[in-house]
């Protein structure tokens, strides 16, 4: 069954492209990313104690979550959310694993606390004082599409806007040989069941079984910069949103389940495209 | 005017800043006689656990979470440095 949602807010952060404006311009060939890069964003919405304990995964997730809500002109405390990460925080996981292997009695309570997959969602809800439900999703190489499907479904079923945040960081240590990822990448969308004055795109979507599924490939100048990050599955949709033109996309939710998207640009008026 | 840090206190202050990722504090800014917890540096009970772990790693002796003297041991940089000096194995 075909469903319709609207993209009311969008945000992006990577060390070379520290905003959606940078990413959009780079996608369209209007901006050449610098070779120097920021280390990580500062999660200013956290209290000082939480801020100094927040690992990179949390810093990047909170940055894009806050910017997407700002763009959608919505109070973050009112939004349900979906947080997606392929691997969680691999730097923290590596550190905890190393400690457990060598000196298990010296496990850091902060690192243990940060090692859970839903750490970013927890920091977010504390930081913005949000009591609404959140969902944390991991689905290996299918994480971006699977969590997008979850967020889109919630927007349609609950008939209210939802915040969708997707991020991954660089792999470290022995786990990096199996769970590969390079660099820092975060993106966030606010998805709504109806259009608003901040809507930038209309997204019609449905799922179907597809034994010969070929997902849409990333083909913009972002590809060589970000393809090594485990969340690179977000790139085809971001490229389509950056282009601002009518496009059909195919994302893989599993080896044989397709999330088909038809994207149309929207001018932010409260009128639906027929 | 804060009291001057001894060499051991300087080393411990650097460890505190690094282990707890204190963004806006330089090791030399920590007054050795002022409280570490609550007001001032704004440290809390999780920081006490982190600090105990780092001290165990660096100085080779175990600090216990159920030590009845913990309030006194962690009272200030000076008190903590003095406890380390009395118990350090390395």
mmCIF file of C-alpha atoms in Angstrom:
data_model
loop_
_atom_site.group_PDB
_atom_site.id
_atom_site.type_symbol
_atom_site.label_atom_id
_atom_site.label_comp_id
_atom_site.label_asym_id
_atom_site.label_seq_id
_atom_site.Cartn_x
_atom_site.Cartn_y
_atom_site.Cartn_z
ATOM 1 C CA UNK A 1 0.000 0.000 0.000
ATOM 2 C CA UNK A 2 1.329 3.394 -1.006
ATOM 3 C CA UNK A 3 1.809 5.904 1.817
ATOM 4 C CA UNK A 4 2.757 9.576 1.816
ATOM 5 C CA UNK A 5 4.930 11.543 4.230
ATOM 6 C CA UNK A 6 6.629 14.918 4.093
ATOM 7 C CA UNK A 7 10.186 15.969 4.907
ATOM 8 C CA UNK A 8 9.867 19.021 7.154
ATOM 9 C CA UNK A 9 13.418 19.236 8.464
ATOM 10 C CA UNK A 10 16.824 17.971 7.393
ATOM 11 C CA UNK A 11 20.303 18.125 8.895
ATOM 12 C CA UNK A 12 23.720 16.704 8.166
ATOM 13 C CA UNK A 13 27.140 16.630 9.799
ATOM 14 C CA UNK A 14 30.447 15.149 8.732
ATOM 15 C CA UNK A 15 33.917 16.541 9.499
ATOM 16 C CA UNK A 16 34.271 18.086 6.038
ATOM 17 C CA UNK A 17 30.604 18.993 5.591
ATOM 18 C CA UNK A 18 29.409 20.317 8.965
ATOM 19 C CA UNK A 19 25.858 21.270 7.935
ATOM 20 C CA UNK A 20 23.109 20.347 5.470
ATOM 21 C CA UNK A 21 23.899 23.521 3.515
ATOM 22 C CA UNK A 22 27.482 22.316 3.028
ATOM 23 C CA UNK A 23 26.350 18.778 2.120
ATOM 24 C CA UNK A 24 23.668 19.988 -0.296
ATOM 25 C CA UNK A 25 26.093 22.290 -2.094
ATOM 26 C CA UNK A 26 28.726 19.528 -2.286
ATOM 27 C CA UNK A 27 26.097 17.072 -3.623
ATOM 28 C CA UNK A 28 25.245 19.472 -6.408
ATOM 29 C CA UNK A 29 28.874 20.209 -7.256
ATOM 30 C CA UNK A 30 28.614 23.789 -5.956
ATOM 31 C CA UNK A 31 31.080 23.341 -3.087
ATOM 32 C CA UNK A 32 34.399 21.597 -2.865
ATOM 33 C CA UNK A 33 34.839 20.125 0.640
ATOM 34 C CA UNK A 34 38.005 21.289 2.396
ATOM 35 C CA UNK A 35 40.775 18.852 3.219
ATOM 36 C CA UNK A 36 40.889 20.135 6.794
ATOM 37 C CA UNK A 37 38.075 18.867 8.961
ATOM 38 C CA UNK A 38 36.336 19.537 12.258
ATOM 39 C CA UNK A 39 36.874 16.833 14.899
ATOM 40 C CA UNK A 40 33.295 16.588 16.132
ATOM 41 C CA UNK A 41 30.378 18.901 16.854
ATOM 42 C CA UNK A 42 29.862 20.226 20.381
ATOM 43 C CA UNK A 43 26.570 19.001 21.862
ATOM 44 C CA UNK A 44 25.654 22.376 23.343
ATOM 45 C CA UNK A 45 22.167 21.309 24.390
ATOM 46 C CA UNK A 46 23.623 19.016 27.064
ATOM 47 C CA UNK A 47 24.432 20.152 30.579
ATOM 48 C CA UNK A 48 28.221 20.395 31.161
ATOM 49 C CA UNK A 49 28.379 17.049 33.012
ATOM 50 C CA UNK A 50 26.651 15.128 30.205
ATOM 51 C CA UNK A 51 28.531 17.081 27.543
ATOM 52 C CA UNK A 52 31.955 16.031 28.758
ATOM 53 C CA UNK A 53 30.832 12.378 28.963
ATOM 54 C CA UNK A 54 29.216 12.296 25.508
ATOM 55 C CA UNK A 55 31.188 10.190 23.015
ATOM 56 C CA UNK A 56 31.501 11.073 19.303
ATOM 57 C CA UNK A 57 28.407 9.078 18.321
ATOM 58 C CA UNK A 58 26.268 11.090 20.735
ATOM 59 C CA UNK A 59 27.845 14.407 19.719
ATOM 60 C CA UNK A 60 27.093 13.904 16.029
ATOM 61 C CA UNK A 61 23.597 12.473 16.619
ATOM 62 C CA UNK A 62 22.565 15.351 18.888
ATOM 63 C CA UNK A 63 23.944 17.971 16.510
ATOM 64 C CA UNK A 64 21.876 16.772 13.535
ATOM 65 C CA UNK A 65 18.798 16.043 15.676
ATOM 66 C CA UNK A 66 18.774 19.607 17.012
ATOM 67 C CA UNK A 67 19.340 21.211 13.599
ATOM 68 C CA UNK A 68 16.567 19.150 11.941
ATOM 69 C CA UNK A 69 14.069 20.148 14.656
ATOM 70 C CA UNK A 70 15.080 23.796 14.262
ATOM 71 C CA UNK A 71 14.497 23.631 10.534
ATOM 72 C CA UNK A 72 11.106 21.996 11.046
ATOM 73 C CA UNK A 73 10.277 24.686 13.626
ATOM 74 C CA UNK A 74 9.214 22.023 16.115
ATOM 75 C CA UNK A 75 9.910 21.716 19.834
ATOM 76 C CA UNK A 76 12.162 18.625 20.210
ATOM 77 C CA UNK A 77 10.448 17.732 23.487
ATOM 78 C CA UNK A 78 7.185 17.061 21.602
ATOM 79 C CA UNK A 79 8.588 14.579 19.083
ATOM 80 C CA UNK A 80 8.793 10.794 19.101
ATOM 81 C CA UNK A 81 12.068 9.692 17.536
ATOM 82 C CA UNK A 82 13.898 6.884 15.773
ATOM 83 C CA UNK A 83 17.677 6.650 16.246
ATOM 84 C CA UNK A 84 19.604 4.469 13.802
ATOM 85 C CA UNK A 85 23.199 3.323 14.011
ATOM 86 C CA UNK A 86 24.774 0.320 12.343
ATOM 87 C CA UNK A 87 27.402 -0.286 15.008
ATOM 88 C CA UNK A 88 26.688 2.042 17.927
ATOM 89 C CA UNK A 89 29.842 3.663 19.301
ATOM 90 C CA UNK A 90 32.668 1.392 18.156
ATOM 91 C CA UNK A 91 35.345 3.459 19.916
ATOM 92 C CA UNK A 92 33.607 2.949 23.265
ATOM 93 C CA UNK A 93 32.888 -0.722 22.506
ATOM 94 C CA UNK A 94 36.553 -1.291 21.632
ATOM 95 C CA UNK A 95 37.706 0.384 24.837
ATOM 96 C CA UNK A 96 35.272 -1.613 27.007
ATOM 97 C CA UNK A 97 36.249 -4.882 25.283
ATOM 98 C CA UNK A 98 39.958 -4.173 25.777
ATOM 99 C CA UNK A 99 39.422 -3.421 29.461
ATOM 100 C CA UNK A 100 37.295 -6.543 29.964
ATOM 101 C CA UNK A 101 40.008 -8.649 28.327
ATOM 102 C CA UNK A 102 42.916 -7.179 30.303
ATOM 103 C CA UNK A 103 41.692 -5.655 33.574
ATOM 104 C CA UNK A 104 37.953 -6.355 33.957
ATOM 105 C CA UNK A 105 37.740 -4.765 37.410
ATOM 106 C CA UNK A 106 38.774 -1.426 35.918
ATOM 107 C CA UNK A 107 35.780 -1.019 33.605
ATOM 108 C CA UNK A 108 34.782 2.625 33.356
ATOM 109 C CA UNK A 109 31.171 3.268 34.419
ATOM 110 C CA UNK A 110 30.930 6.118 31.911
ATOM 111 C CA UNK A 111 32.173 3.993 29.024
ATOM 112 C CA UNK A 112 29.906 1.128 30.055
ATOM 113 C CA UNK A 113 26.968 3.533 30.101
ATOM 114 C CA UNK A 114 27.992 4.918 26.687
ATOM 115 C CA UNK A 115 28.443 1.468 25.132
ATOM 116 C CA UNK A 116 24.716 0.750 24.802
ATOM 117 C CA UNK A 117 23.285 1.126 21.322
ATOM 118 C CA UNK A 118 20.607 3.592 22.422
ATOM 119 C CA UNK A 119 23.055 5.941 24.199
ATOM 120 C CA UNK A 120 22.453 8.799 21.738
ATOM 121 C CA UNK A 121 18.674 8.519 22.111
ATOM 122 C CA UNK A 122 19.096 8.574 25.889
ATOM 123 C CA UNK A 123 21.315 11.679 25.879
ATOM 124 C CA UNK A 124 18.908 13.357 23.427
ATOM 125 C CA UNK A 125 15.809 12.790 25.524
ATOM 126 C CA UNK A 126 17.646 13.955 28.656
ATOM 127 C CA UNK A 127 19.104 16.990 26.870
ATOM 128 C CA UNK A 128 15.818 18.242 25.406
ATOM 129 C CA UNK A 129 13.707 16.917 28.312
ATOM 130 C CA UNK A 130 11.614 14.751 25.991
ATOM 131 C CA UNK A 131 9.311 12.146 27.530
ATOM 132 C CA UNK A 132 7.985 10.830 24.178
ATOM 133 C CA UNK A 133 8.885 7.278 23.057
ATOM 134 C CA UNK A 134 12.006 6.629 21.012
ATOM 135 C CA UNK A 135 13.128 3.612 19.022
ATOM 136 C CA UNK A 136 16.748 2.590 18.454
ATOM 137 C CA UNK A 137 17.355 0.533 15.310
ATOM 138 C CA UNK A 138 20.289 -1.465 13.985
ATOM 139 C CA UNK A 139 19.962 -3.692 10.920
ATOM 140 C CA UNK A 140 23.572 -4.145 9.757
ATOM 141 C CA UNK A 141 23.984 -2.890 6.151
ATOM 142 C CA UNK A 142 20.257 -2.194 5.954
ATOM 143 C CA UNK A 143 20.130 0.098 8.980
ATOM 144 C CA UNK A 144 19.320 3.397 7.241
ATOM 145 C CA UNK A 145 16.473 1.997 5.147
ATOM 146 C CA UNK A 146 15.063 -0.204 7.926
ATOM 147 C CA UNK A 147 14.986 2.676 10.390
ATOM 148 C CA UNK A 148 13.562 5.050 7.759
ATOM 149 C CA UNK A 149 10.769 2.546 7.232
ATOM 150 C CA UNK A 150 10.198 2.471 11.002
ATOM 151 C CA UNK A 151 10.074 6.287 11.210
ATOM 152 C CA UNK A 152 7.858 6.642 8.141
ATOM 153 C CA UNK A 153 5.479 3.999 9.501
ATOM 154 C CA UNK A 154 5.253 5.772 12.859
ATOM 155 C CA UNK A 155 4.568 9.131 11.154
ATOM 156 C CA UNK A 156 1.701 7.586 9.183
ATOM 157 C CA UNK A 157 0.235 5.460 11.977
ATOM 158 C CA UNK A 158 0.539 8.060 14.753
ATOM 159 C CA UNK A 159 -0.391 10.952 12.420
ATOM 160 C CA UNK A 160 2.235 13.215 13.939
ATOM 161 C CA UNK A 161 5.746 14.392 12.988
ATOM 162 C CA UNK A 162 8.679 12.222 14.013
ATOM 163 C CA UNK A 163 12.408 12.834 14.288
ATOM 164 C CA UNK A 164 14.653 10.372 12.452
ATOM 165 C CA UNK A 165 18.375 10.401 13.312
ATOM 166 C CA UNK A 166 20.996 8.190 11.620
ATOM 167 C CA UNK A 167 24.707 8.139 12.439
ATOM 168 C CA UNK A 168 27.851 6.037 12.555
ATOM 169 C CA UNK A 169 31.414 6.705 13.640
ATOM 170 C CA UNK A 170 34.800 5.258 12.695
ATOM 171 C CA UNK A 171 35.560 1.684 13.712
ATOM 172 C CA UNK A 172 38.476 1.081 16.060
ATOM 173 C CA UNK A 173 40.470 -1.878 17.317
ATOM 174 C CA UNK A 174 40.003 -5.563 16.486
ATOM 175 C CA UNK A 175 36.229 -5.138 15.974
ATOM 176 C CA UNK A 176 37.036 -2.858 13.050
ATOM 177 C CA UNK A 177 38.128 -5.874 11.021
ATOM 178 C CA UNK A 178 34.541 -7.149 11.108
ATOM 179 C CA UNK A 179 32.413 -4.053 11.706
ATOM 180 C CA UNK A 180 33.906 -1.607 9.252
ATOM 181 C CA UNK A 181 33.268 2.119 9.248
ATOM 182 C CA UNK A 182 35.320 5.243 8.567
ATOM 183 C CA UNK A 183 34.845 8.829 9.655
ATOM 184 C CA UNK A 184 31.923 10.472 11.380
ATOM 185 C CA UNK A 185 28.552 10.886 9.681
ATOM 186 C CA UNK A 186 25.195 12.014 11.026
ATOM 187 C CA UNK A 187 21.970 12.966 9.331
ATOM 188 C CA UNK A 188 18.485 13.704 10.614
ATOM 189 C CA UNK A 189 15.061 14.194 9.097
ATOM 190 C CA UNK A 190 11.795 15.394 10.541
ATOM 191 C CA UNK A 191 9.065 13.381 8.804
ATOM 192 C CA UNK A 192 5.445 14.486 8.994
ATOM 193 C CA UNK A 193 2.112 12.995 7.886
ATOM 194 C CA UNK A 194 1.044 16.278 6.266
ATOM 195 C CA UNK A 195 2.737 19.277 4.663
ATOM 196 C CA UNK A 196 3.697 22.406 6.579
ATOM 197 C CA UNK A 197 5.363 25.705 5.801
ATOM 198 C CA UNK A 198 8.787 24.092 6.291
ATOM 199 C CA UNK A 199 8.170 21.086 4.010
ATOM 200 C CA UNK A 200 10.936 20.579 1.460
ATOM 201 C CA UNK A 201 9.828 17.283 -0.096
ATOM 202 C CA UNK A 202 6.925 14.899 -0.444
ATOM 203 C CA UNK A 203 7.830 11.242 -0.126
ATOM 204 C CA UNK A 204 5.489 8.515 -1.387
ATOM 205 C CA UNK A 205 6.611 5.077 -0.267
ATOM 206 C CA UNK A 206 5.725 1.403 -0.197
ATOM 207 C CA UNK A 207 7.509 -1.866 0.467
ATOM 208 C CA UNK A 208 7.600 -4.918 -1.761
ATOM 209 C CA UNK A 209 9.299 -8.273 -1.952
ATOM 210 C CA UNK A 210 11.992 -8.091 -4.599
ATOM 211 C CA UNK A 211 14.210 -11.119 -5.112
ATOM 212 C CA UNK A 212 16.332 -9.186 -7.636
ATOM 213 C CA UNK A 213 16.675 -6.036 -5.563
ATOM 214 C CA UNK A 214 19.205 -3.479 -6.772
ATOM 215 C CA UNK A 215 19.273 -0.530 -4.416
ATOM 216 C CA UNK A 216 19.852 2.988 -5.777
ATOM 217 C CA UNK A 217 23.568 3.770 -5.619
ATOM 218 C CA UNK A 218 25.113 6.967 -4.325
ATOM 219 C CA UNK A 219 26.483 8.905 -7.298
ATOM 220 C CA UNK A 220 27.308 12.429 -6.107
ATOM 221 C CA UNK A 221 30.600 14.080 -5.053
ATOM 222 C CA UNK A 222 29.709 12.882 -1.514
ATOM 223 C CA UNK A 223 30.351 9.268 -2.505
ATOM 224 C CA UNK A 224 34.167 9.298 -2.373
ATOM 225 C CA UNK A 225 34.143 11.264 0.888
ATOM 226 C CA UNK A 226 31.556 9.287 2.827
ATOM 227 C CA UNK A 227 31.188 5.831 1.243
ATOM 228 C CA UNK A 228 33.454 4.319 3.918
ATOM 229 C CA UNK A 229 31.077 5.214 6.751
ATOM 230 C CA UNK A 230 28.672 2.466 7.752
ATOM 231 C CA UNK A 231 25.724 4.886 7.376
ATOM 232 C CA UNK A 232 26.490 5.585 3.701
ATOM 233 C CA UNK A 233 23.076 4.075 2.894
ATOM 234 C CA UNK A 234 21.636 7.523 3.625
ATOM 235 C CA UNK A 235 23.426 9.096 0.656
ATOM 236 C CA UNK A 236 21.001 8.278 -2.223
ATOM 237 C CA UNK A 237 18.082 9.893 -0.354
ATOM 238 C CA UNK A 238 20.182 12.906 0.666
ATOM 239 C CA UNK A 239 21.359 13.333 -2.921
ATOM 240 C CA UNK A 240 17.754 13.292 -4.117
ATOM 241 C CA UNK A 241 16.740 15.847 -1.465
ATOM 242 C CA UNK A 242 19.735 18.028 -2.408
ATOM 243 C CA UNK A 243 18.847 17.887 -6.089
ATOM 244 C CA UNK A 244 15.298 19.012 -5.338
ATOM 245 C CA UNK A 245 13.875 17.239 -8.371
ATOM 246 C CA UNK A 246 11.377 14.418 -8.926
ATOM 247 C CA UNK A 247 13.138 11.094 -8.355
ATOM 248 C CA UNK A 248 12.375 7.436 -7.705
ATOM 249 C CA UNK A 249 14.619 5.593 -5.283
ATOM 250 C CA UNK A 250 14.961 2.007 -4.192
ATOM 251 C CA UNK A 251 16.400 1.267 -0.740
ATOM 252 C CA UNK A 252 17.093 -2.214 0.643
ATOM 253 C CA UNK A 253 15.420 -3.009 3.982
ATOM 254 C CA UNK A 254 16.785 -6.560 3.715
ATOM 255 C CA UNK A 255 18.262 -8.682 0.927
ATOM 256 C CA UNK A 256 14.792 -9.144 -0.535
ATOM 257 C CA UNK A 257 12.616 -6.351 0.846
ATOM 258 C CA UNK A 258 12.572 -3.082 -1.062
ATOM 259 C CA UNK A 259 11.552 0.315 0.267
ATOM 260 C CA UNK A 260 10.456 2.167 -2.869
ATOM 261 C CA UNK A 261 10.399 5.963 -2.603
ATOM 262 C CA UNK A 262 9.028 8.555 -4.974
ATOM 263 C CA UNK A 263 10.344 11.970 -4.015
ATOM 264 C CA UNK A 264 8.906 15.266 -5.203
ATOM 265 C CA UNK A 265 10.212 18.662 -4.156
ATOM 266 C CA UNK A 266 7.803 20.763 -2.124
ATOM 267 C CA UNK A 267 7.728 24.517 -1.712
ATOM 268 C CA UNK A 268 6.658 24.597 1.921
ATOM 269 C CA UNK A 269 3.048 25.575 1.372
ATOM 270 C CA UNK A 270 0.179 23.681 2.940
ATOM 271 C CA UNK A 271 -0.913 22.146 -0.336
ATOM 272 C CA UNK A 272 -0.486 18.506 -1.295
ATOM 273 C CA UNK A 273 0.668 17.453 -4.716
ATOM 274 C CA UNK A 274 -2.103 15.275 -6.179
ATOM 275 C CA UNK B 1 44.706 33.588 45.475
ATOM 276 C CA UNK B 2 44.612 29.748 45.260
ATOM 277 C CA UNK B 3 47.192 27.733 47.171
ATOM 278 C CA UNK B 4 50.159 26.482 45.104
ATOM 279 C CA UNK B 5 50.061 22.890 43.850
ATOM 280 C CA UNK B 6 52.883 20.523 44.770
ATOM 281 C CA UNK B 7 54.397 18.374 42.020
ATOM 282 C CA UNK B 8 52.247 15.372 43.012
ATOM 283 C CA UNK B 9 49.173 17.588 43.035
ATOM 284 C CA UNK B 10 50.046 18.931 39.583
ATOM 285 C CA UNK B 11 50.297 15.382 38.258
ATOM 286 C CA UNK B 12 47.009 14.405 39.892
ATOM 287 C CA UNK B 13 45.281 17.564 38.635
ATOM 288 C CA UNK B 14 46.341 16.714 35.078
ATOM 289 C CA UNK B 15 44.981 13.184 35.538
ATOM 290 C CA UNK B 16 41.643 14.537 36.810
ATOM 291 C CA UNK B 17 41.241 16.941 33.879
ATOM 292 C CA UNK B 18 42.161 14.267 31.337
ATOM 293 C CA UNK B 19 40.202 11.366 32.865
ATOM 294 C CA UNK B 20 37.020 13.374 33.395
ATOM 295 C CA UNK B 21 37.368 15.356 30.149
ATOM 296 C CA UNK B 22 36.939 18.672 31.970
ATOM 297 C CA UNK B 23 36.541 20.978 28.993
ATOM 298 C CA UNK B 24 36.916 24.344 30.643
ATOM 299 C CA UNK B 25 39.380 23.588 33.443
ATOM 300 C CA UNK B 26 43.171 23.715 33.210
ATOM 301 C CA UNK B 27 45.025 21.481 35.731
ATOM 302 C CA UNK B 28 46.734 24.537 37.226
ATOM 303 C CA UNK B 29 43.334 26.112 37.947
ATOM 304 C CA UNK B 30 42.388 23.494 40.531
ATOM 305 C CA UNK B 31 42.864 24.961 43.985
ATOM 306 C CA UNK B 32 44.396 22.103 46.027
ATOM 307 C CA UNK B 33 42.485 23.093 49.142
ATOM 308 C CA UNK B 34 39.028 23.566 47.615
ATOM 309 C CA UNK B 35 36.394 20.772 47.499
ATOM 310 C CA UNK B 36 36.602 18.558 44.383
ATOM 311 C CA UNK B 37 32.941 17.570 44.473
ATOM 312 C CA UNK B 38 29.693 19.482 44.484
ATOM 313 C CA UNK B 39 30.421 23.167 44.008
ATOM 314 C CA UNK B 40 33.538 24.285 42.176
ATOM 315 C CA UNK B 41 34.517 21.633 39.641
ATOM 316 C CA UNK B 42 30.962 20.260 39.654
ATOM 317 C CA UNK B 43 32.055 16.633 39.935
ATOM 318 C CA UNK B 44 29.566 13.929 40.918
ATOM 319 C CA UNK B 45 29.532 10.306 42.132
ATOM 320 C CA UNK B 46 30.234 8.869 38.652
ATOM 321 C CA UNK B 47 33.308 11.105 38.495
ATOM 322 C CA UNK B 48 34.431 9.665 41.841
ATOM 323 C CA UNK B 49 34.226 6.151 40.374
ATOM 324 C CA UNK B 50 36.089 7.194 37.209
ATOM 325 C CA UNK B 51 38.743 8.911 39.267
ATOM 326 C CA UNK B 52 39.195 5.889 41.523
ATOM 327 C CA UNK B 53 39.714 3.708 38.424
ATOM 328 C CA UNK B 54 42.275 6.056 36.921
ATOM 329 C CA UNK B 55 44.142 6.307 40.219
ATOM 330 C CA UNK B 56 44.170 2.496 40.503
ATOM 331 C CA UNK B 57 45.606 2.231 36.984
ATOM 332 C CA UNK B 58 48.192 4.980 37.395
ATOM 333 C CA UNK B 59 49.363 4.348 40.961
ATOM 334 C CA UNK B 60 48.847 0.608 41.276
ATOM 335 C CA UNK B 61 46.646 0.374 44.348
ATOM 336 C CA UNK B 62 42.970 -0.323 44.714
ATOM 337 C CA UNK B 63 40.561 2.337 45.905
ATOM 338 C CA UNK B 64 37.343 0.947 47.345
ATOM 339 C CA UNK B 65 33.871 2.358 46.774
ATOM 340 C CA UNK B 66 32.872 1.213 50.293
ATOM 341 C CA UNK B 67 35.815 2.819 52.093
ATOM 342 C CA UNK B 68 34.272 4.728 54.988
ATOM 343 C CA UNK B 69 36.936 7.412 54.630
ATOM 344 C CA UNK B 70 36.061 8.228 50.997
ATOM 345 C CA UNK B 71 34.475 11.559 51.840
ATOM 346 C CA UNK B 72 37.731 12.614 53.476
ATOM 347 C CA UNK B 73 39.976 10.996 50.834
ATOM 348 C CA UNK B 74 38.203 12.780 47.970
ATOM 349 C CA UNK B 75 37.661 16.049 49.873
ATOM 350 C CA UNK B 76 40.227 18.057 47.880
ATOM 351 C CA UNK B 77 43.130 17.688 45.467
ATOM 352 C CA UNK B 78 45.473 17.953 48.462
ATOM 353 C CA UNK B 79 43.666 15.250 50.459
ATOM 354 C CA UNK B 80 43.551 12.901 47.470
ATOM 355 C CA UNK B 81 47.226 13.483 46.609
ATOM 356 C CA UNK B 82 48.151 12.790 50.201
ATOM 357 C CA UNK B 83 46.139 9.509 50.184
ATOM 358 C CA UNK B 84 47.906 8.474 46.960
ATOM 359 C CA UNK B 85 51.328 9.319 48.369
ATOM 360 C CA UNK B 86 50.617 7.078 51.380
ATOM 361 C CA UNK B 87 49.340 4.111 49.352
ATOM 362 C CA UNK B 88 50.923 4.180 45.900
ATOM 363 C CA UNK B 89 52.648 1.012 44.733
ATOM 364 C CA UNK B 90 54.220 2.589 41.603
#
